[in-house]
Amino acid sequence: MNTELARLLTWLRRYPFCVTCALVSLILAGTCWVLWQRVGELREVVSSRAQEGENMLATRVSGITLRSDLAYVREYTKVIEDNLLVADNPVENKGYFYRLEKQARVSLTDVQQLPAPPADTDSLYRRIPFALKLTGGYDQLAAFLRAVETGPRLSNVTSFSFRRNAPPSLLLTLDLTVEQLAKP
Amino acid sequence: MTKSRDPLALGPHWHVDCRLETELPEDNVVGKRFLINALFGSATLALILFTGWLAYMNLSLHSQIRDWDQRITESRKEVQEIQKLQRDYLVEAKKVDHAYALMKSSFFISGFTAHLGQTLPRQLNVDSIDSSETAIMVRGSIHESYETASDLLSGYRKQLLKEPEIAPFFDKINTDLVRAPDNTISFEITFQRKPPPA
């Protein structure tokens, strides 16, 4: 054993540079292992931060269009909500059709607010149906229909019936059922 | 054999070799010690370079993390504001969607009647237009012979089927002619509505 040790010591004394290199390499290998592990962890952190950062960047970029879209939608919902009917105010609700009657120059002979179907509890709006009876020329009745469909109050014509009046009258009678959007 | 041709014959400069080879220093061009040192030195140098590269990577990644953190911190307030806008947008869009779902209509009746008024052949006299959930019926009379009325009505049907303002909204457009005992001819055009989209 002592002989082996003596031989090793001789060898070590004979190659001091190699011994130094081996010791330095050993320390460096340990350092490399630690650094390699650390680099792996840091890469994951960078990857998650980059992902978060890019998402934020995309959000910031979308913010420009989002602002304009939101302004547009708010304007649109304001128009909808400003023109919502109140179910308990039939006088005002019918008055809308009488205003259109004047514009279209037709004769609105009857307007009835029909019972509204019950709205869902979580519903934002409800529909109120109306039954209308009008008399006038074809063009005037068509103008009234157009005014109802494109007017500020959101309306949906559910049924209609044009009938020619008995001769010698040249006029037509229009029976119309319309639903309009109302507050719940 | 002559003396000069004998391979075993001793030359004039012959002498005894007294060198102690094991105790002599190496006289190779590239020595064994040099090769071992070079090998160890190269390996150590490579490790030094690799360690340096790893240390550089470490610093670089730390720098990138700091950079991203700084950007994220700077953007956070604006992003929170945008996220609030997104929530507001969803609320507003829900209102519009809900209103649309309640009031959606396949097409404008006023447009339909106006189009009918413009395109209907003058020989067809409309007496009534009735609508139901599934169809719109146009009824009237024609003061022509049955054959002429038939040609007129089928021609008008073909025209309606090509109209981009009419055809896409209906599954079928059917026509019918009826001759009464008093020879008056009445027609019916039925526009079969498409079922509303789910």
XYZ file of C-alpha atoms in Angstrom:
382
model
C 0.000 0.000 0.000
C 2.735 2.419 0.952
C 4.504 1.494 -2.242
C 1.420 2.364 -4.277
C 1.016 5.643 -2.407
C 4.659 6.426 -2.888
C 4.344 5.698 -6.585
C 1.270 7.947 -6.810
C 3.046 10.731 -4.950
C 5.974 10.358 -7.277
C 3.636 10.555 -10.259
C 1.914 13.609 -8.761
C 5.239 15.276 -8.168
C 6.288 14.419 -11.677
C 3.117 15.966 -13.288
C 2.175 19.030 -11.164
C 0.513 20.774 -14.116
C -1.756 17.803 -14.769
C -2.660 17.608 -11.110
C -3.532 21.292 -10.991
C -5.570 20.931 -14.184
C -7.422 17.921 -12.785
C -8.263 19.759 -9.544
C -9.427 22.860 -11.441
C -11.463 20.670 -13.824
C -13.117 18.950 -10.900
C -14.177 22.260 -9.374
C -15.292 23.560 -12.782
C -17.339 20.438 -13.467
C -19.201 20.979 -10.190
C -19.738 24.620 -11.038
C -20.939 23.669 -14.530
C -23.461 21.236 -13.109
C -24.860 23.872 -10.749
C -24.919 26.506 -13.500
C -26.534 24.081 -15.984
C -29.360 23.377 -13.530
C -29.766 27.076 -12.864
C -29.829 27.917 -16.583
C -32.582 25.335 -17.098
C -34.688 26.896 -14.346
C -34.040 30.417 -15.621
C -35.022 29.418 -19.163
C -38.401 28.276 -17.874
C -38.832 31.515 -15.958
C -37.891 33.553 -19.054
C -40.294 31.524 -21.159
C -43.220 32.144 -18.799
C -42.332 35.855 -18.423
C -42.045 36.206 -22.209
C -45.417 34.544 -22.664
C -46.973 36.842 -20.069
C -45.279 39.862 -21.637
C -46.415 38.948 -25.136
C -49.956 38.428 -23.914
C -49.828 41.851 -22.309
C -48.454 43.332 -25.510
C -51.234 41.717 -27.527
C -53.764 43.049 -25.010
C -52.284 46.547 -25.325
C -52.421 46.355 -29.116
C -56.028 45.138 -29.020
C -56.838 47.988 -26.620
C -56.843 50.503 -29.467
C -59.526 48.688 -31.458
C -61.324 47.661 -28.275
C -61.811 51.301 -27.274
C -63.352 52.199 -30.616
C -65.478 49.017 -30.649
C -66.676 49.696 -27.121
C -67.577 53.286 -28.005
C -69.552 51.985 -30.996
C -71.343 49.286 -28.981
C -72.131 51.749 -26.176
C -73.587 54.142 -28.713
C -75.665 51.309 -30.161
C -76.920 50.067 -26.787
C -77.725 53.666 -25.811
C -79.932 53.952 -28.891
C -81.601 50.644 -27.982
C -82.130 51.555 -24.336
C -83.277 55.112 -25.041
C -86.023 53.672 -27.230
C -87.177 50.841 -25.011
C -90.856 50.711 -24.266
C -92.333 50.639 -20.809
C -95.079 48.043 -20.703
C -97.145 50.044 -18.214
C -97.257 53.129 -20.401
C -99.624 52.179 -23.275
C -100.479 55.799 -24.090
C -96.870 56.632 -24.915
C -96.423 53.254 -26.644
C -99.389 53.845 -28.948
C -98.323 57.455 -29.477
C -95.267 56.193 -31.359
C -97.495 54.627 -34.020
C -99.650 57.758 -34.251
C -96.507 59.791 -34.945
C -95.614 57.365 -37.743
C -99.191 57.625 -39.031
C -98.691 61.352 -39.629
C -95.353 60.803 -41.360
C -96.677 58.089 -43.690
C -100.059 59.812 -44.237
C -102.081 56.703 -43.526
C -105.154 56.315 -41.372
C -104.458 54.312 -38.250
C -107.894 53.066 -37.357
C -106.945 50.869 -34.431
C -103.942 50.223 -32.178
C -104.040 47.663 -29.405
C -101.265 46.825 -26.988
C -101.547 43.058 -26.571
C -100.584 41.200 -23.396
C -96.855 40.579 -23.371
C -95.541 37.074 -22.826
C -93.807 36.767 -19.450
C -90.131 37.598 -19.650
C -87.412 35.375 -18.224
C -86.090 36.453 -14.860
C -82.579 37.025 -16.223
C -83.818 38.624 -19.418
C -82.513 42.087 -20.210
C -85.489 42.963 -22.403
C -88.966 41.755 -23.250
C -91.230 41.932 -26.280
C -94.533 43.756 -26.314
C -96.902 42.922 -29.162
C -99.215 45.422 -30.829
C -102.091 44.880 -33.235
C -102.602 47.686 -35.726
C -105.223 48.345 -38.368
C -104.477 50.902 -41.066
C -106.027 52.200 -44.226
C -104.298 53.953 -47.089
C -102.774 53.634 -50.520
C -100.261 50.847 -51.203
C -97.300 53.253 -51.219
C -98.403 54.938 -48.014
C -98.906 51.653 -46.220
C -95.526 50.445 -47.459
C -93.979 53.673 -46.148
C -95.625 53.079 -42.755
C -94.297 49.523 -42.700
C -90.817 50.756 -43.553
C -90.999 53.391 -40.821
C -91.995 50.729 -38.281
C -89.231 48.357 -39.346
C -86.437 50.918 -39.568
C -87.544 53.318 -36.846
C -85.668 53.963 -33.613
C -87.730 51.393 -31.692
C -86.607 47.862 -32.433
C -89.587 46.209 -34.055
C -90.375 42.886 -35.604
C -93.377 42.422 -37.868
C -94.780 39.040 -36.888
C -97.749 39.001 -39.260
C -99.453 41.267 -41.744
C -102.351 41.231 -44.119
C -103.046 43.633 -46.981
C -106.624 43.650 -48.315
C -108.163 45.683 -51.015
C -111.204 47.604 -49.723
C -114.568 47.015 -51.325
C -115.047 49.026 -54.547
C -115.308 51.875 -55.336
C -112.587 52.541 -52.707
C -109.056 52.396 -54.103
C -107.575 52.074 -50.651
C -106.144 49.056 -48.893
C -106.475 47.879 -45.336
C -103.414 46.603 -43.517
C -103.671 44.453 -40.418
C -100.350 44.318 -38.701
C -98.945 42.580 -35.660
C -95.711 44.071 -34.438
C -93.488 43.233 -31.503
C -91.388 45.977 -29.949
C -88.522 45.754 -27.521
C -89.320 46.863 -23.998
C -87.798 47.094 -20.549
C -88.227 43.859 -18.585
C 33.901 -15.033 -48.931
C 36.016 -11.952 -48.821
C 36.476 -9.998 -45.592
C 34.783 -6.914 -46.962
C 31.550 -8.895 -47.796
C 31.220 -10.566 -44.335
C 28.223 -8.985 -42.459
C 29.485 -10.081 -39.119
C 32.855 -8.559 -39.604
C 33.617 -5.662 -37.218
C 33.999 -2.214 -38.729
C 36.857 0.089 -38.000
C 34.694 2.357 -35.639
C 33.172 -0.306 -33.473
C 32.893 0.374 -29.735
C 30.908 -0.812 -26.704
C 27.491 1.003 -26.087
C 27.590 2.125 -22.432
C 24.433 4.421 -22.438
C 21.901 4.041 -19.520
C 18.745 4.657 -21.568
C 16.238 4.690 -18.706
C 18.120 7.453 -16.935
C 18.540 9.611 -19.985
C 16.088 12.492 -20.655
C 13.597 11.981 -23.473
C 14.845 13.042 -26.814
C 11.510 12.635 -28.760
C 10.365 15.672 -30.783
C 6.965 15.595 -28.903
C 7.503 14.239 -25.439
C 5.164 12.049 -23.423
C 5.022 14.616 -20.601
C 4.075 17.334 -23.071
C 1.270 15.221 -24.535
C -0.183 14.469 -21.072
C 0.062 18.123 -20.067
C -1.498 19.203 -23.346
C -4.368 16.757 -22.881
C -5.090 17.883 -19.307
C -4.603 21.517 -20.260
C -7.009 21.265 -23.199
C -9.664 19.567 -21.128
C -9.330 22.195 -18.407
C -9.418 25.013 -20.938
C -12.555 23.546 -22.521
C -14.175 23.325 -19.096
C -13.183 26.916 -18.322
C -14.758 28.066 -21.599
C -17.903 26.017 -21.000
C -18.209 27.367 -17.447
C -17.746 30.896 -18.774
C -20.435 30.320 -21.371
C -22.812 28.965 -18.739
C -22.089 31.926 -16.477
C -22.736 34.265 -19.388
C -26.011 32.450 -20.134
C -26.963 32.760 -16.491
C -26.350 36.491 -16.464
C -28.070 36.928 -19.803
C -31.176 35.068 -18.624
C -31.244 37.120 -15.395
C -31.056 40.234 -17.527
C -33.917 39.022 -19.751
C -36.061 38.261 -16.698
C -35.391 41.752 -15.309
C -36.268 43.223 -18.692
C -39.565 41.307 -18.955
C -40.428 42.124 -15.331
C -39.879 45.792 -16.027
C -42.063 45.679 -19.156
C -44.786 43.732 -17.344
C -44.751 46.201 -14.429
C -44.970 49.126 -16.846
C -47.856 47.533 -18.789
C -49.802 46.200 -15.814
C -51.859 49.324 -15.182
C -52.782 49.750 -18.827
C -53.577 46.042 -19.199
C -55.835 46.140 -16.125
C -57.641 49.074 -17.679
C -58.021 47.172 -20.968
C -59.277 44.094 -19.114
C -61.924 46.282 -17.502
C -62.840 47.580 -20.967
C -63.097 43.981 -22.194
C -65.533 43.177 -19.378
C -67.538 46.305 -20.224
C -67.520 45.297 -23.878
C -68.847 41.843 -23.023
C -71.669 43.365 -20.968
C -72.603 45.776 -23.778
C -72.266 43.110 -26.465
C -74.524 40.828 -24.427
C -77.202 43.538 -24.463
C -76.951 43.870 -28.248
C -76.964 40.092 -28.740
C -79.959 39.740 -26.472
C -81.867 42.472 -28.303
C -80.970 40.844 -31.619
C -82.046 37.411 -30.392
C -85.439 38.807 -29.393
C -86.031 40.983 -32.421
C -84.214 39.156 -35.201
C -86.214 39.109 -38.388
C -85.328 37.221 -41.490
C -85.975 40.167 -43.742
C -87.835 43.466 -43.983
C -91.498 43.044 -44.883
C -91.505 46.632 -46.170
C -88.706 45.746 -48.594
C -90.602 42.665 -49.722
C -93.856 44.536 -50.378
C -92.014 47.398 -52.091
C -90.181 44.926 -54.333
C -93.412 43.160 -55.147
C -95.036 46.475 -56.042
C -92.176 47.313 -58.412
C -91.859 43.950 -60.168
C -95.412 42.620 -60.347
C -96.661 42.521 -63.977
C -99.389 45.122 -64.477
C -101.858 42.416 -65.628
C -101.821 40.905 -62.121
C -104.206 42.665 -59.757
C -103.386 41.942 -56.150
C -106.375 41.631 -53.844
C -104.609 40.538 -50.700
C -101.247 39.732 -49.186
C -101.348 37.569 -46.075
C -98.515 36.327 -43.963
C -98.187 33.531 -41.480
C -95.193 32.110 -39.653
C -94.466 29.749 -42.513
C -95.542 31.572 -45.661
C -96.636 34.743 -47.396
C -99.570 34.404 -49.782
C -100.278 36.908 -52.534
C -103.732 36.520 -54.067
C -105.374 38.375 -56.880
C -106.953 38.191 -60.310
C -105.819 38.294 -63.949
C -107.988 39.612 -66.749
C -106.358 37.481 -69.450
C -106.924 34.091 -71.033
C -105.870 31.086 -68.971
C -102.876 30.373 -71.252
C -101.633 33.955 -71.153
C -102.179 34.081 -67.405
C -100.281 30.819 -67.010
C -97.330 32.109 -69.092
C -97.365 35.393 -67.217
C -97.394 33.775 -63.807
C -94.739 31.170 -64.554
C -92.547 33.894 -66.088
C -92.973 36.019 -62.978
C -92.157 33.023 -60.763
C -88.928 32.431 -62.676
C -88.094 36.113 -62.304
C -88.736 35.990 -58.539
C -86.513 32.930 -58.152
C -83.654 34.937 -59.644
C -84.237 38.053 -57.521
C -81.464 38.383 -54.912
C -83.777 40.484 -52.714
C -86.444 37.750 -52.610
C -85.155 34.267 -53.432
C -82.634 33.809 -50.570
C -85.341 34.264 -47.929
C -87.694 31.561 -49.147
C -87.495 27.805 -49.510
C -90.047 27.660 -52.319
C -92.094 30.011 -54.421
C -95.230 28.300 -55.751
C -97.886 29.675 -58.036
C -101.428 28.534 -58.712
C -104.178 29.584 -61.121
C -107.880 28.912 -60.663
C -110.546 29.526 -63.288
C -113.966 30.173 -61.797
C -117.220 29.133 -63.545
C -117.688 32.739 -64.664
C -114.257 32.494 -66.419
C -112.549 34.908 -64.038
C -109.028 33.752 -63.266
C -107.563 34.154 -59.836
C -103.926 33.527 -58.936
C -102.028 32.726 -55.791
C -98.305 33.087 -55.214
C -97.044 31.338 -52.084
C -93.656 32.288 -50.673
C -92.629 29.445 -48.353
C -90.442 30.975 -45.629
C -87.164 29.421 -44.626
C -87.123 28.234 -41.004
C -85.448 30.800 -38.741
C -81.778 30.069 -37.956
C -81.264 28.232 -34.668
